[in-house]
Coordinates of C-alpha atoms and ligand atoms in Angstrom, one line a residue:
X8 CA 57.6 52.1 74.2
X9 CA 56.9 49.2 71.7
X10 CA 60.4 48.4 70.4
X11 CA 62.6 46.2 73.5
X12 CA 65.5 48.4 73.2
X13 CA 64.2 51.6 72.1
X14 CA 66.2 53.2 75.2
X15 CA 69.5 53.1 72.7
X16 CA 68.7 55.2 70.6
X17 CA 68.1 58.0 72.7
X18 CA 69.4 61.2 73.9
X19 CA 68.9 62.6 77.4
X20 CA 69.0 65.3 78.7
X21 CA 69.0 66.0 83.1
X22 CA 67.4 68.6 84.2
X23 CA 68.0 70.0 87.7
X24 CA 65.1 71.5 87.9
X25 CA 65.5 73.8 90.8
X26 CA 67.8 76.0 88.5
X27 CA 66.7 74.8 85.2
X28 CA 64.3 78.1 84.6
X29 CA 62.0 79.9 87.5
X30 CA 58.3 81.1 85.7
X31 CA 57.2 82.9 88.6
X32 CA 59.8 84.9 89.8
X33 CA 60.2 83.3 93.3
X34 CA 63.6 82.4 92.7
X35 CA 63.6 78.3 92.0
X36 CA 63.0 76.9 89.2
X37 CA 59.9 75.1 88.4
X38 CA 57.8 72.8 85.9
X39 CA 56.0 75.5 83.8
X40 CA 59.4 76.8 83.8
X41 CA 60.3 73.6 81.4
X42 CA 57.1 73.7 79.5
X43 CA 58.6 77.1 79.0
X44 CA 61.3 76.1 77.3
X45 CA 60.3 73.0 75.7
X46 CA 61.2 74.9 72.1
X47 CA 64.8 75.3 73.4
X48 CA 65.3 71.8 74.8
X49 CA 63.4 69.9 71.6
X50 CA 65.9 72.3 69.6
X51 CA 69.0 70.3 71.1
X52 CA 67.6 67.0 69.5
X53 CA 67.2 65.6 72.7
X54 CA 64.9 62.7 73.2
X55 CA 64.6 62.0 76.8
X56 CA 64.5 64.4 79.6
X57 CA 65.4 63.1 83.1
X58 CA 63.4 65.0 86.2
X59 CA 65.9 65.3 89.2
X60 CA 63.2 64.8 91.6
X61 CA 60.1 67.3 92.1
X62 CA 58.3 65.1 94.5
X63 CA 57.0 66.7 97.8
X64 CA 60.6 67.4 100.2
X65 CA 61.7 69.6 102.5
X66 CA 65.1 69.9 100.4
X67 CA 67.4 68.7 103.1
X68 CA 69.7 66.9 100.1
X69 CA 67.2 68.9 97.5
X70 CA 64.9 66.8 97.1
X71 CA 66.4 63.3 97.3
X72 CA 64.4 62.9 100.9
X73 CA 61.1 62.6 99.8
X74 CA 58.3 63.2 102.1
X75 CA 55.9 62.2 99.6
X76 CA 55.9 60.2 96.5
X77 CA 52.1 61.1 95.1
X78 CA 52.8 64.9 95.3
X79 CA 55.0 67.2 93.7
X80 CA 56.1 70.0 95.8
X81 CA 54.3 73.5 95.5
X82 CA 57.8 75.0 94.7
X83 CA 57.8 73.4 91.7
X84 CA 54.1 73.3 91.0
X85 CA 51.4 70.1 91.6
X86 CA 50.7 67.4 89.5
X87 CA 48.3 69.1 86.7
X88 CA 52.1 71.0 85.6
X89 CA 53.5 67.4 85.4
X90 CA 50.7 66.3 83.5
X91 CA 50.5 69.0 80.7
X92 CA 55.0 68.4 81.0
X93 CA 54.6 65.2 80.1
X94 CA 52.1 65.7 77.5
X95 CA 54.0 68.6 75.9
X96 CA 57.0 67.1 75.7
X97 CA 55.1 63.4 74.2
X98 CA 53.7 65.7 71.2
X99 CA 57.5 66.7 70.2
X100 CA 58.3 63.2 70.7
X101 CA 60.3 63.8 73.8
X102 CA 59.6 60.8 77.2
X103 CA 59.9 62.3 80.3
X104 CA 62.2 59.8 82.9
X105 CA 61.2 60.5 86.5
X106 CA 64.3 59.9 89.6
X107 CA 63.3 57.4 91.9
X108 CA 64.4 57.4 95.3
X109 CA 63.6 54.5 97.3
X110 CA 66.2 53.5 99.0
X111 CA 65.5 56.4 101.6
X112 CA 62.8 58.8 102.3
X113 CA 62.7 62.2 103.9
X114 CA 62.0 61.4 107.8
X115 CA 59.2 63.6 107.2
X116 CA 57.6 61.0 105.2
X117 CA 54.1 59.7 107.2
X118 CA 56.2 56.8 107.5
X119 CA 58.8 57.7 109.5
X120 CA 56.6 59.4 111.5
X121 CA 54.9 56.8 112.7
X122 CA 57.3 54.7 113.0
X123 CA 59.6 57.6 115.3
X124 CA 55.9 57.3 117.6
X125 CA 55.8 53.6 117.7
X126 CA 59.4 52.3 117.3
X127 CA 57.4 48.2 118.4
X128 CA 54.8 49.2 116.0
X129 CA 54.3 47.7 112.1
X130 CA 55.8 50.9 110.7
X131 CA 59.2 50.4 112.5
X132 CA 59.5 47.5 110.2
X133 CA 59.4 50.4 107.2
X134 CA 62.9 51.3 108.6
X135 CA 66.3 49.7 109.9
X136 CA 65.8 50.6 113.8
X137 CA 67.5 49.2 116.4
X138 CA 68.3 49.4 120.1
X139 CA 72.1 50.7 120.8
X140 CA 74.3 48.9 122.7
X141 CA 75.5 50.1 126.1
X142 CA 78.4 52.7 123.8
X143 CA 76.0 54.4 121.6
X144 CA 74.7 53.3 118.5
X145 CA 73.5 49.6 117.2
X146 CA 76.7 49.2 114.9
X147 CA 79.8 51.4 113.8
X148 CA 79.2 52.6 110.0
X149 CA 79.7 55.9 109.5
X150 CA 77.4 57.8 106.4
X151 CA 78.4 58.9 103.8
X152 CA 78.2 62.9 104.5
X153 CA 80.2 61.9 108.0
X154 CA 79.9 60.7 111.5
X155 CA 77.0 58.0 112.5
X156 CA 74.7 56.2 110.1
X157 CA 72.6 55.8 113.2
X158 CA 70.4 58.2 115.0
X159 CA 68.6 58.3 118.4
X160 CA 65.3 58.8 118.4
X161 CA 64.2 60.2 121.0
X162 CA 63.4 59.6 124.2
X163 CA 63.8 55.9 123.5
X164 CA 66.6 53.3 123.8
X165 CA 66.2 52.9 119.9
X166 CA 68.1 54.3 116.3
X167 CA 67.4 54.5 112.8
X168 CA 69.9 53.9 110.4
X169 CA 70.6 55.9 107.7
X170 CA 73.2 55.8 105.0
X171 CA 73.0 59.7 103.3
X172 CA 71.9 62.5 105.4
X173 CA 70.1 61.8 109.2
X174 CA 66.9 63.3 107.4
X175 CA 67.0 61.0 104.6
X176 CA 66.1 57.1 106.6
X177 CA 66.7 53.8 105.1
X178 CA 63.5 51.4 103.7
X179 CA 64.0 48.2 105.0
X180 CA 63.5 46.1 101.7
X181 CA 63.2 42.8 103.8
X182 CA 59.5 43.9 104.5
X183 CA 57.2 42.8 102.1
X184 CA 54.7 45.6 102.8
X185 CA 57.1 47.9 101.7
X186 CA 58.0 46.8 98.3
X187 CA 54.1 46.9 98.0
X188 CA 54.0 50.2 98.8
X189 CA 56.9 51.3 96.3
X190 CA 55.4 49.2 93.6
X191 CA 52.5 51.3 93.5
X192 CA 54.4 54.3 93.9
X193 CA 56.2 53.1 90.3
X194 CA 53.6 52.0 88.9
X195 CA 51.5 55.6 90.1
X196 CA 53.8 57.5 87.5
X197 CA 54.6 55.2 85.2
X198 CA 50.5 54.9 84.5
X199 CA 51.2 59.1 84.2
X200 CA 52.9 58.3 81.2
X201 CA 56.2 58.4 82.1
X202 CA 58.8 56.6 80.1
X203 CA 61.2 55.2 83.0
X204 CA 63.2 55.8 85.8
X205 CA 66.8 57.2 86.9
X206 CA 67.4 54.8 90.4
X207 CA 68.9 56.2 92.9
X208 CA 71.8 54.7 95.2
X209 CA 69.9 51.3 93.9
X210 CA 72.4 49.3 95.2
X211 CA 72.3 50.3 98.5
X212 CA 69.1 48.6 99.1
X213 CA 70.2 45.7 101.2
X214 CA 71.7 45.7 103.7
X215 CA 75.1 43.5 104.9
X216 CA 72.8 40.6 107.2
X217 CA 72.7 41.0 111.1
X218 CA 74.1 45.0 110.2
X219 CA 77.6 44.0 111.9
X220 CA 80.4 46.4 112.7
X221 CA 82.9 46.6 110.6
X222 CA 86.8 47.5 110.7
X223 CA 87.4 51.2 111.2
X224 CA 88.3 53.0 108.5
X225 CA 89.3 56.0 110.2
X226 CA 90.1 57.6 114.1
X227 CA 86.5 57.8 114.4
X228 CA 86.4 54.5 115.1
X229 CA 84.2 54.1 112.0
X230 CA 83.5 52.0 108.8
X231 CA 82.5 54.1 106.0
X232 CA 78.8 52.3 104.9
X233 CA 79.3 52.5 101.3
X234 CA 82.3 51.1 101.0
X235 CA 80.5 47.7 102.8
X236 CA 76.9 48.2 102.5
X237 CA 76.6 48.5 98.1
X238 CA 75.4 46.2 96.3
X239 CA 75.7 43.0 98.7
X240 CA 74.9 39.6 97.7
X241 CA 70.7 39.1 98.0
X242 CA 69.8 42.2 95.9
X243 CA 68.9 40.6 92.9
X244 CA 65.7 39.4 94.6
X245 CA 65.1 42.7 95.2
X246 CA 65.8 44.3 91.9
X247 CA 64.4 41.7 89.6
X248 CA 61.2 41.8 91.5
X249 CA 61.0 45.8 91.5
X250 CA 61.7 44.5 87.6
X251 CA 58.9 42.3 87.1
X252 CA 56.1 44.5 89.0
X253 CA 56.7 47.7 88.0
X254 CA 59.3 49.0 84.6
X255 CA 59.1 45.7 83.5
X256 CA 55.8 45.3 82.4
X257 CA 56.0 48.7 80.3
X258 CA 59.1 47.8 78.8
X259 CA 60.0 51.8 80.0
X260 CA 64.1 52.7 80.2
X261 CA 65.6 52.4 83.5
X262 CA 69.1 54.2 84.2
X263 CA 71.0 52.5 87.7
X264 CA 72.8 54.8 90.0
X265 CA 74.6 51.9 90.6
X266 CA 77.6 51.7 93.2
X267 CA 79.7 48.2 94.1
X268 CA 78.9 46.4 90.8
X269 CA 82.1 44.5 90.1
X270 CA 83.0 43.4 86.8
X271 CA 81.3 39.6 87.1
X272 CA 77.9 40.8 88.1
X273 CA 77.8 43.8 85.2
X274 CA 75.2 41.6 83.3
X275 CA 72.9 41.0 85.7
X276 CA 72.1 44.5 85.6
X277 CA 72.6 45.9 82.3
X278 CA 72.4 42.9 79.7
X279 CA 70.5 44.1 76.8
X280 CA 68.5 40.7 77.1
X281 CA 67.3 40.4 80.7
X282 CA 69.3 43.0 82.7
X283 CA 67.7 43.9 85.8
X284 CA 67.9 47.8 84.4
X285 CA 68.4 49.1 80.9
X286 CA 71.5 50.5 81.3
X287 CA 73.8 51.8 84.2
X288 CA 76.0 55.2 84.1
X289 CA 79.4 54.6 83.5
X290 CA 81.0 57.1 86.0
X291 CA 84.4 54.7 85.2
X292 CA 85.6 58.5 84.5
X293 CA 84.0 60.5 87.2
X294 CA 86.0 61.9 90.2
X295 CA 89.0 60.5 88.7
X296 CA 91.0 63.0 90.4
X297 CA 90.0 62.0 94.0
X298 CA 89.1 59.9 96.6
X299 CA 86.1 59.5 98.7
X300 CA 86.8 62.9 100.7
X301 CA 88.2 65.7 98.0
X302 CA 90.8 66.8 100.3
X303 CA 92.8 62.6 99.2
X304 CA 93.8 64.3 95.9
X305 CA 94.7 62.0 93.0
X306 CA 97.6 61.5 90.2
X307 CA 95.7 61.2 87.2
X308 CA 96.2 62.9 83.6
X309 CA 94.4 61.7 79.8
X310 CA 96.4 57.9 79.9
X311 CA 93.9 57.3 83.3
X312 CA 90.7 58.4 81.0
X313 CA 92.0 56.4 78.4
X314 CA 92.9 52.9 80.4
X315 CA 89.4 53.7 82.1
X316 CA 87.2 54.3 79.6
X317 CA 89.0 51.1 77.5
X318 CA 88.5 49.0 80.5
X319 CA 84.4 49.9 80.8
X320 CA 84.3 48.9 76.3
X321 CA 85.9 45.7 77.9
X322 CA 84.1 44.8 81.1
X323 CA 80.9 45.7 78.6
X324 CA 81.5 43.8 75.3
X325 CA 79.0 44.0 73.2
X326 CA 76.2 42.2 75.6
X327 CA 75.9 45.7 78.0
X328 CA 74.6 48.9 77.4
X329 CA 75.8 52.0 79.4
X330 CA 74.6 55.5 80.6
X331 CA 77.8 57.8 79.3
X332 CA 77.9 61.1 81.0
X333 CA 81.0 63.7 81.6
X334 CA 78.2 66.0 84.5
X335 CA 75.4 65.4 86.7
X336 CA 74.2 67.4 89.4
X337 CA 76.2 65.8 91.7
X338 CA 79.6 66.0 90.1
X339 CA 81.7 69.3 89.2
X340 CA 81.9 70.9 85.7
X341 CA 83.3 69.0 82.5
X342 CA 85.1 71.9 81.6
X343 CA 86.9 72.0 84.9
X344 CA 87.1 68.4 85.7
X345 CA 89.0 66.9 82.9
X346 CA 90.9 69.5 81.1
X347 CA 94.1 71.8 81.8
X348 CA 93.8 75.2 81.7
X349 CA 94.9 75.6 78.5
X350 CA 92.0 73.7 77.2
X351 CA 89.3 75.4 79.2
X352 CA 87.4 76.7 76.3
X353 CA 86.0 76.4 73.3
X354 CA 88.0 73.8 72.1
X355 CA 88.3 71.7 74.9
X356 CA 84.6 71.7 75.5
X357 CA 83.5 70.4 72.5
X358 CA 86.5 67.9 72.1
X359 CA 84.9 66.4 75.3
X360 CA 81.4 66.5 73.5
X361 CA 82.8 64.7 71.1
X362 CA 84.4 62.3 73.3
X363 CA 81.1 61.5 74.8
X364 CA 78.4 61.7 72.2
X365 CA 80.6 59.0 69.5
X366 CA 80.9 56.6 72.6
X367 CA 78.5 53.2 72.6
X368 CA 75.5 53.7 75.4
X369 CA 72.6 56.3 75.7
X370 CA 74.7 59.8 76.4
X371 CA 73.2 61.9 79.3
X372 CA 74.3 65.7 78.8
X373 CA 73.4 68.0 81.3
X374 CA 72.1 71.6 81.2
X375 CA 74.9 73.9 80.9
X376 CA 77.1 71.1 79.5
X377 CA 75.6 72.2 76.1
X378 CA 76.7 75.8 76.8
X379 CA 79.9 75.2 78.7
X380 CA 78.9 76.4 82.4
X381 CA 81.9 76.2 84.6
X382 CA 82.6 75.8 88.3
X383 CA 82.1 78.4 90.5
X384 CA 84.8 79.6 93.7
X385 CA 83.3 81.5 96.5
X386 CA 84.6 82.6 98.8
X387 CA 83.1 81.8 102.0
X388 CA 81.7 78.2 103.1
X389 CA 78.4 79.7 104.1
X390 CA 77.8 80.5 100.7
X391 CA 77.2 76.7 99.7
X392 CA 74.0 75.0 100.0
X393 CA 74.7 71.5 99.2
X394 CA 75.3 68.9 102.1
X395 CA 78.5 67.1 100.9
X396 CA 80.3 70.3 100.3
X397 CA 80.0 70.8 104.3
X398 CA 80.9 67.5 105.2
X399 CA 83.9 67.8 102.7
X400 CA 84.9 70.7 104.2
X401 CA 84.6 69.7 107.7
X402 CA 86.8 67.1 106.7
X403 CA 89.6 69.0 105.5
X404 CA 89.4 70.6 108.4
X405 CA 90.0 68.3 110.9
X406 CA 92.5 67.0 109.0
X407 CA 94.6 70.2 109.6
X408 CA 94.4 71.7 105.8
X409 CA 94.1 75.1 106.3
X410 CA 90.9 77.1 105.1
X411 CA 92.4 78.4 101.9
X412 CA 93.3 74.8 101.4
X413 CA 89.9 73.4 102.4
X414 CA 88.3 76.1 100.1
X415 CA 90.4 75.0 97.0
X416 CA 88.5 71.5 97.6
X417 CA 85.2 72.7 97.9
X418 CA 86.1 74.7 94.6
X419 CA 87.1 72.0 92.1
X420 CA 84.2 69.7 93.5
X421 CA 81.2 70.8 94.8
X422 CA 78.0 69.8 93.5
X423 CA 76.9 73.2 93.5
X424 CA 79.1 73.9 90.8
X425 CA 75.9 72.0 88.9
X426 CA 74.0 73.3 90.3
X427 CA 73.9 77.3 89.9
X428 CA 71.3 78.6 87.5
X429 CA 70.7 77.6 83.9
X430 CA 72.7 81.0 81.8
X431 CA 69.8 81.9 79.2
X432 CA 71.1 85.3 78.9
X433 CA 73.0 88.7 80.1
X434 CA 70.1 90.3 81.9
X435 CA 70.1 89.6 85.5
X436 CA 70.8 86.7 87.7
X437 CA 71.4 84.7 84.1
X438 CA 67.7 85.5 83.0
X439 CA 67.1 82.4 85.3
X440 CA 64.9 84.7 87.5
X441 CA 63.2 87.7 87.7
X442 CA 63.4 87.0 91.8
X443 CA 66.6 86.3 93.9
X444 CA 67.9 83.0 93.0
X445 CA 67.9 80.2 95.4
X446 CA 71.7 79.9 94.6
X447 CA 73.9 82.4 93.2
X448 CA 75.0 82.5 89.6
X449 CA 77.5 82.0 87.9
X450 CA 79.5 85.3 87.4
X451 CA 80.4 84.6 83.9
X452 CA 76.9 84.5 82.5
X453 CA 77.6 87.6 80.7
X454 CA 79.7 86.0 78.8
X455 CA 78.1 82.8 78.8
X456 CA 74.7 82.0 78.0
X457 CA 72.5 80.8 75.8
X458 CA 71.2 84.1 73.8
X459 CA 74.9 84.9 72.5
X460 CA 75.7 80.8 71.5
X461 CA 72.4 81.1 69.4
X462 CA 73.4 83.5 67.5
X463 CA 77.2 82.4 66.5
X464 CA 77.3 78.9 64.4
X465 CA 80.0 77.9 65.7
X466 CA 79.0 78.3 69.3
X467 CA 79.3 75.6 71.4
X468 CA 75.8 75.0 71.7
X469 CA 75.7 74.1 67.7
X470 CA 78.2 72.2 68.4
X471 CA 76.1 69.8 70.6
X472 CA 73.2 70.2 68.5
X473 CA 75.6 69.0 65.5
X474 CA 76.7 66.2 66.8
X475 CA 73.6 65.1 68.6
X476 CA 71.9 65.3 65.1
X477 CA 74.7 62.8 64.0
X478 CA 73.9 60.1 66.3
X479 CA 69.8 60.4 66.2
X480 CA 68.9 60.5 62.6
X481 CA 72.3 61.0 60.2
X482 CA 73.2 58.1 57.7
X483 CA 75.6 57.3 60.8
X484 CA 73.0 56.4 63.2
X485 CA 73.1 52.8 63.1
X486 CA 77.0 52.6 63.4
X487 CA 76.9 55.3 66.4
X488 CA 73.9 53.1 68.7
X489 CA 75.3 50.1 67.4
X490 CA 78.9 49.5 66.1
X491 CA 81.5 48.6 68.3
X492 CA 83.9 51.4 70.2
X493 CA 87.7 50.5 69.7
X494 CA 90.4 52.1 71.0
X495 CA 93.4 52.9 69.4
X496 CA 96.8 54.2 68.9
X497 CA 97.4 54.1 72.7
X498 CA 100.6 54.8 72.8
X499 CA 100.1 58.2 71.9
X500 CA 99.7 60.3 75.1
X501 CA 97.4 62.9 75.0
X502 CA 95.8 61.6 72.1
X503 CA 92.2 59.8 72.1
X504 CA 91.1 57.6 69.6
X505 CA 88.4 55.1 68.7
X506 CA 87.2 53.3 66.1
X507 CA 83.2 52.9 65.6
X508 CA 82.5 49.9 63.7
X509 CA 79.1 48.1 62.1
X510 CA 79.0 45.5 59.6
X511 CA 82.0 47.3 57.3
X512 CA 81.0 50.6 58.3
X513 CA 83.7 52.7 60.6
X514 CA 83.9 56.2 62.1
X515 CA 87.3 57.3 63.5
X516 CA 87.3 59.8 66.5
X517 CA 90.1 61.7 67.7
X518 CA 90.8 64.4 70.3
X519 CA 94.0 65.6 71.0
X520 CA 94.0 66.0 74.5
X521 CA 97.1 69.1 74.6
X522 CA 97.5 72.6 73.5
X523 CA 100.5 71.6 71.0
X524 CA 99.8 70.0 67.8
X525 CA 99.9 66.0 67.1
X526 CA 100.2 64.7 63.4
X527 CA 98.4 61.6 62.6
X528 CA 98.9 59.1 60.2
X529 CA 95.0 58.6 59.2
X530 CA 95.0 55.2 56.7
X531 CA 91.7 54.7 55.5
X532 CA 89.2 57.6 56.7
X533 CA 89.1 60.7 54.9
X534 CA 86.3 62.2 54.7
X535 CA 85.3 64.7 58.1
X536 CA 81.9 64.6 59.0
X537 CA 82.8 66.9 62.0
X538 CA 86.0 69.6 63.7
X539 CA 86.0 72.1 66.0
X540 CA 88.2 73.7 63.8
X541 CA 85.4 74.0 61.5
X542 CA 88.0 72.3 59.0
X543 CA 86.1 70.5 56.5
X544 CA 88.2 68.4 54.0
X545 CA 91.9 67.0 54.2
X546 CA 94.9 69.1 52.7
X547 CA 97.0 65.4 53.3
X548 CA 95.5 63.1 52.5
X549 CA 97.7 60.6 54.1
X550 CA 98.1 62.2 57.3
X551 CA 96.3 65.1 59.9
X552 CA 98.2 68.0 61.7
X553 CA 95.6 68.2 64.5
X554 CA 95.8 71.5 66.3
X555 CA 95.4 72.4 70.1
X556 CA 92.8 70.3 71.3
X557 CA 91.4 69.2 68.2
X558 CA 88.7 67.1 67.8
X559 CA 87.8 65.5 64.5
X560 CA 85.1 63.0 63.4
X561 CA 86.0 61.0 60.5
X562 CA 84.4 58.6 58.1
Ligands
LIG616 C1 72.4 59.8 94.6 C2 72.1 61.1 94.6 O1 72.0 62.2 93.0 C3 72.8 62.9 95.3 O2 71.9 64.4 95.0 C4 72.1 62.5 96.7 O3 72.7 63.0 97.4 C5 71.8 61.0 96.9 N1 72.2 59.5 95.7 C6 71.1 60.6 98.0 O4 69.7 60.7 97.7

């Protein structure tokens, strides 16, 4: 980790270990499964893997509720397995990034158990524990998954705060003892050789002073906590201290899941010089189609994507750095999310890949994205595991939507869309497990799987490999990393086009987001470096006729 901004050259592959590969037939993916698939991961050309949480957890929110930060959950293996994964990955030039969930822990964590056993004792101050009011909870905050953000502590007048589920009590960062505990945990993992952290819900750390009630925004008289408590002034002191005491010492890579950062504050977070983090995720186009509630459907089109991307680039300038994402374990699959029906095929999927992987910033590819895994549409809400799918379903029903309408929102947005077992082959359960998978495999696995795409030179998988290689080790690497990103041809509908430029070297990225042809003048760009239709050269020097969902990279 010698070079200061080494993470700029990285391409990250996000693993959702529970669904990646099951090595022991218990239906749950595990660390040994990842070890067995390291050849595959390396073949993608990625240089970092980010593991979603694998610590001990009662799994109320699939590991984002940690009960022991120092130990690997037995369902995933043990600490030795993780050491081995770090070692074997390092030998292949791949660094391991751990997910750090430090805004909250599990209600089964020993700190919390001690806190509720004595709500006036020392551990109570590790959390937000307050006496209720006559009428109920200490204030009117609504948690992310619906209902009050306060849960009563049985047989006491006290309540505790949880911004997420009630099994995820918020940690009190105002308490220096708690901060010490967290720094110890982070240093423990750094000392094991992880190359960085993805920091969960990190802008939630600071709560509004005095924990005041807020103007209600719903019939329940509550106010959505996420609208008010993200990035509260004063949070910077916590983040600076965390950096200095932990990852800053070893120049590790950090990526913040940082909602609520305003344009004017962005550089404090992501300045290449001295940001709190190496980068935060660019979520500007994620969930472009819905509001906080999935039943609040929004109007959008390709122009919306163009505007948002351009705006981020403007805010970011050349001084900051972003994590570039299309998918993750909280989002639907990108093919279903960003493309109309007519583009939900190889061409649309490869177009999205080019759009993402040529951008300025560190790209994150989520497991299965590289083979074009798709959303699922199960008939019954009971088939869904994801906690937010259940709360969103309830909200839609409460607003009077029919069951079919409520399920349509779940089909489009459920987090289970991206959590179904990874599709290795056409064997039973997509070759993910020999047992019963914890979540059903997507029925399309016989058509969409790694085994099949390995045999096809022109598969999406090989397209991803090609683009990743262009980024990490080609004559174009420098411009792809450090070049500016400028959006052009803005006025042409359904065309997303941008230029990367560094010291006179230029690349042109063209994405025809429609099922019709489009003719375009090319200027000085004459060499095709990649084209999802396999076009190798230009036949009419001055212009190009882009075919439906054609994506081209030119120099
Ligand atoms: C964001 C994580 O990505 C999500 O999966 C989780 O539910 C919440 N943070 C709470 O930890």
